[in-house]
mmCIF file of C-alpha atoms in Angstrom:
data_model
loop_
_atom_site.group_PDB
_atom_site.id
_atom_site.type_symbol
_atom_site.label_atom_id
_atom_site.label_comp_id
_atom_site.label_asym_id
_atom_site.label_seq_id
_atom_site.Cartn_x
_atom_site.Cartn_y
_atom_site.Cartn_z
ATOM 1 C CA MET A 1010 -12.571 -8.690 35.481
ATOM 2 C CA ASN A 1011 -14.947 -10.974 33.605
ATOM 3 C CA GLN A 1012 -13.554 -11.580 30.062
ATOM 4 C CA PRO A 1013 -15.698 -12.914 27.101
ATOM 5 C CA GLU A 1014 -14.645 -16.521 26.193
ATOM 6 C CA HIS A 1015 -12.722 -15.320 22.884
ATOM 7 C CA TYR A 1016 -10.975 -11.999 23.161
ATOM 8 C CA ALA A 1017 -7.664 -10.323 22.117
ATOM 9 C CA GLU A 1018 -5.065 -8.155 23.973
ATOM 10 C CA PHE A 1019 -2.868 -5.689 22.068
ATOM 11 C CA LYS A 1020 0.493 -4.278 23.145
ATOM 12 C CA THR A 1021 3.213 -2.289 21.506
ATOM 13 C CA VAL A 1022 6.602 -4.269 21.603
ATOM 14 C CA ALA A 1023 9.799 -2.439 21.123
ATOM 15 C CA GLY A 1024 12.924 -3.967 19.488
ATOM 16 C CA ASP A 1025 14.673 -4.414 16.155
ATOM 17 C CA PHE A 1026 11.941 -6.251 14.213
ATOM 18 C CA HIS A 1027 12.418 -7.322 10.563
ATOM 19 C CA ALA A 1028 10.725 -9.722 8.168
ATOM 20 C CA GLU A 1029 12.515 -11.428 5.348
ATOM 21 C CA PHE A 1030 11.395 -13.454 2.249
ATOM 22 C CA GLN A 1031 13.978 -15.554 0.579
ATOM 23 C CA GLY A 1032 16.668 -13.553 2.261
ATOM 24 C CA LYS A 1033 15.454 -10.182 1.410
ATOM 25 C CA VAL A 1034 14.151 -7.735 4.115
ATOM 26 C CA ILE A 1035 10.505 -6.893 3.235
ATOM 27 C CA ALA A 1036 9.749 -4.974 6.430
ATOM 28 C CA ARG A 1037 11.712 -3.415 9.259
ATOM 29 C CA SER A 1038 10.453 -1.624 12.423
ATOM 30 C CA ASN A 1039 11.641 -0.586 15.899
ATOM 31 C CA ALA A 1040 8.287 -1.420 17.330
ATOM 32 C CA VAL A 1041 5.363 -3.702 16.355
ATOM 33 C CA CYS A 1042 1.752 -4.434 17.559
ATOM 34 C CA ALA A 1043 1.709 -7.794 19.318
ATOM 35 C CA LEU A 1044 -1.774 -9.404 19.083
ATOM 36 C CA GLN A 1045 -2.486 -12.313 21.714
ATOM 37 C CA GLU A 1046 -5.906 -14.059 21.225
ATOM 38 C CA PHE A 1047 -7.377 -16.059 24.020
ATOM 39 C CA HIS A 1048 -10.013 -18.800 23.535
ATOM 40 C CA PRO A 1049 -11.240 -21.533 25.797
ATOM 41 C CA SER A 1050 -10.339 -24.419 23.589
ATOM 42 C CA TYR A 1051 -7.058 -23.014 21.891
ATOM 43 C CA GLU A 1052 -3.837 -21.310 22.897
ATOM 44 C CA PHE A 1053 -2.760 -18.680 20.397
ATOM 45 C CA PRO A 1054 0.792 -17.445 20.361
ATOM 46 C CA PRO A 1055 1.134 -13.579 19.658
ATOM 47 C CA VAL A 1056 1.032 -12.429 16.220
ATOM 48 C CA TYR A 1057 3.340 -9.429 15.364
ATOM 49 C CA TYR A 1058 1.879 -6.658 13.192
ATOM 50 C CA PHE A 1059 4.310 -4.209 11.492
ATOM 51 C CA PRO A 1060 3.246 -0.561 10.773
ATOM 52 C CA ARG A 1061 2.441 0.256 7.204
ATOM 53 C CA ALA A 1062 5.368 2.640 6.857
ATOM 54 C CA SER A 1063 7.851 -0.180 7.735
ATOM 55 C CA ILE A 1064 6.715 -2.349 4.784
ATOM 56 C CA ASP A 1065 8.040 -2.110 1.238
ATOM 57 C CA PHE A 1066 4.564 -2.255 -0.252
ATOM 58 C CA GLY A 1067 6.171 -1.960 -3.801
ATOM 59 C CA MET A 1068 7.064 -5.558 -3.535
ATOM 60 C CA PHE A 1069 3.480 -6.857 -2.769
ATOM 61 C CA THR A 1070 0.295 -7.078 -4.943
ATOM 62 C CA GLY A 1071 -3.114 -7.074 -3.308
ATOM 63 C CA ASN A 1072 -5.186 -10.235 -4.043
ATOM 64 C CA GLU A 1073 -8.990 -11.103 -3.919
ATOM 65 C CA ARG A 1074 -8.803 -13.173 -0.789
ATOM 66 C CA HIS A 1075 -10.688 -11.930 2.460
ATOM 67 C CA THR A 1076 -11.329 -13.728 5.759
ATOM 68 C CA SER A 1077 -13.404 -12.698 8.698
ATOM 69 C CA CYS A 1078 -12.558 -12.732 12.350
ATOM 70 C CA PRO A 1079 -15.398 -11.958 15.062
ATOM 71 C CA ILE A 1080 -12.678 -9.865 17.149
ATOM 72 C CA LYS A 1081 -10.797 -8.142 14.367
ATOM 73 C CA GLY A 1082 -13.094 -7.847 11.457
ATOM 74 C CA GLU A 1083 -12.226 -8.524 7.743
ATOM 75 C CA ALA A 1084 -8.822 -9.220 6.640
ATOM 76 C CA SER A 1085 -7.281 -8.550 3.196
ATOM 77 C CA TYR A 1086 -4.293 -10.291 1.864
ATOM 78 C CA TRP A 1087 -1.255 -9.569 -0.346
ATOM 79 C CA ASP A 1088 1.126 -11.727 -2.502
ATOM 80 C CA LEU A 1089 4.719 -11.547 -3.534
ATOM 81 C CA PRO A 1090 5.622 -12.748 -6.917
ATOM 82 C CA GLU A 1091 6.940 -15.933 -5.588
ATOM 83 C CA ALA A 1092 4.093 -16.706 -3.009
ATOM 84 C CA THR A 1093 0.558 -15.897 -2.330
ATOM 85 C CA ASP A 1094 -1.181 -14.722 0.790
ATOM 86 C CA VAL A 1095 2.046 -13.665 2.404
ATOM 87 C CA MET A 1096 0.851 -10.725 4.217
ATOM 88 C CA TRP A 1097 -2.626 -9.757 5.732
ATOM 89 C CA GLY A 1098 -4.083 -6.813 7.491
ATOM 90 C CA TYR A 1099 -7.290 -5.361 8.867
ATOM 91 C CA GLU A 1100 -7.659 -2.100 6.957
ATOM 92 C CA ARG A 1101 -11.112 -1.322 8.684
ATOM 93 C CA PRO A 1102 -10.857 -3.336 11.909
ATOM 94 C CA LEU A 1103 -13.677 -3.679 14.339
ATOM 95 C CA PRO A 1104 -13.545 -1.040 17.214
ATOM 96 C CA ALA A 1105 -12.134 -3.575 19.576
ATOM 97 C CA ALA A 1106 -9.147 -4.189 17.197
ATOM 98 C CA ALA A 1107 -8.350 -0.635 16.471
ATOM 99 C CA PRO A 1108 -4.606 -1.093 17.384
ATOM 100 C CA VAL A 1109 -4.112 -3.229 14.346
ATOM 101 C CA LYS A 1110 -5.150 -0.583 11.999
ATOM 102 C CA ASP A 1111 -2.516 0.330 9.384
ATOM 103 C CA HIS A 1112 -0.429 -2.702 10.724
ATOM 104 C CA PHE A 1113 0.244 -5.874 8.703
ATOM 105 C CA ALA A 1114 1.312 -9.411 9.672
ATOM 106 C CA PHE A 1115 3.245 -12.033 7.654
ATOM 107 C CA ASP A 1116 2.540 -15.726 7.206
ATOM 108 C CA GLN A 1117 5.705 -17.579 8.183
ATOM 109 C CA SER A 1118 4.140 -20.854 6.660
ATOM 110 C CA ARG A 1119 4.501 -18.956 3.432
ATOM 111 C CA GLY A 1120 8.332 -18.648 3.726
ATOM 112 C CA VAL A 1121 8.471 -15.357 5.684
ATOM 113 C CA ALA A 1122 11.090 -15.294 8.447
ATOM 114 C CA LEU A 1123 10.625 -12.962 11.383
ATOM 115 C CA PHE A 1124 13.347 -11.699 13.649
ATOM 116 C CA ARG A 1125 13.460 -9.472 16.823
ATOM 117 C CA ASP A 1126 16.917 -8.200 17.745
ATOM 118 C CA GLY A 1127 18.562 -10.569 15.204
ATOM 119 C CA THR A 1128 16.796 -13.738 16.879
ATOM 120 C CA PRO A 1129 14.329 -15.768 14.804
ATOM 121 C CA ILE A 1130 10.831 -15.666 15.901
ATOM 122 C CA GLU A 1131 9.259 -19.164 15.992
ATOM 123 C CA PRO A 1132 6.387 -19.801 13.609
ATOM 124 C CA ILE A 1133 2.931 -19.604 14.950
ATOM 125 C CA ALA A 1134 1.505 -22.894 16.048
ATOM 126 C CA ILE A 1135 -2.125 -23.033 17.509
ATOM 127 C CA ARG A 1136 -2.267 -25.659 20.120
ATOM 128 C CA LYS A 1137 -5.396 -27.142 21.591
ATOM 129 C CA LYS A 1138 -5.912 -26.902 25.404
#
């Protein structure tokens, strides 16, 4: 199969996933959507998107930041009182990214720790090929 130069694959991953900020659980789910992007110049590790129902949205405040991705569409961001841009999601993803609708990811560089079955998930590091 001939793939475009920059594309994404999505899959549901089962397990006991949770996200913590300053030791407090902010999301918990038994399955997440793993998004893996492929690009000729970069290696992207998977990003784990939690379902909306698994997140304590009462802890978050939406902000004005938006970014754009040619694969996923426009992302919106949310803050915690102690940190900005902690969570993002694609509320109206492009058709090719439909699996991330109503799912949200957390920025580990902002202090969020991710776990699967009690084991920490290493922070995302984009590496040049």
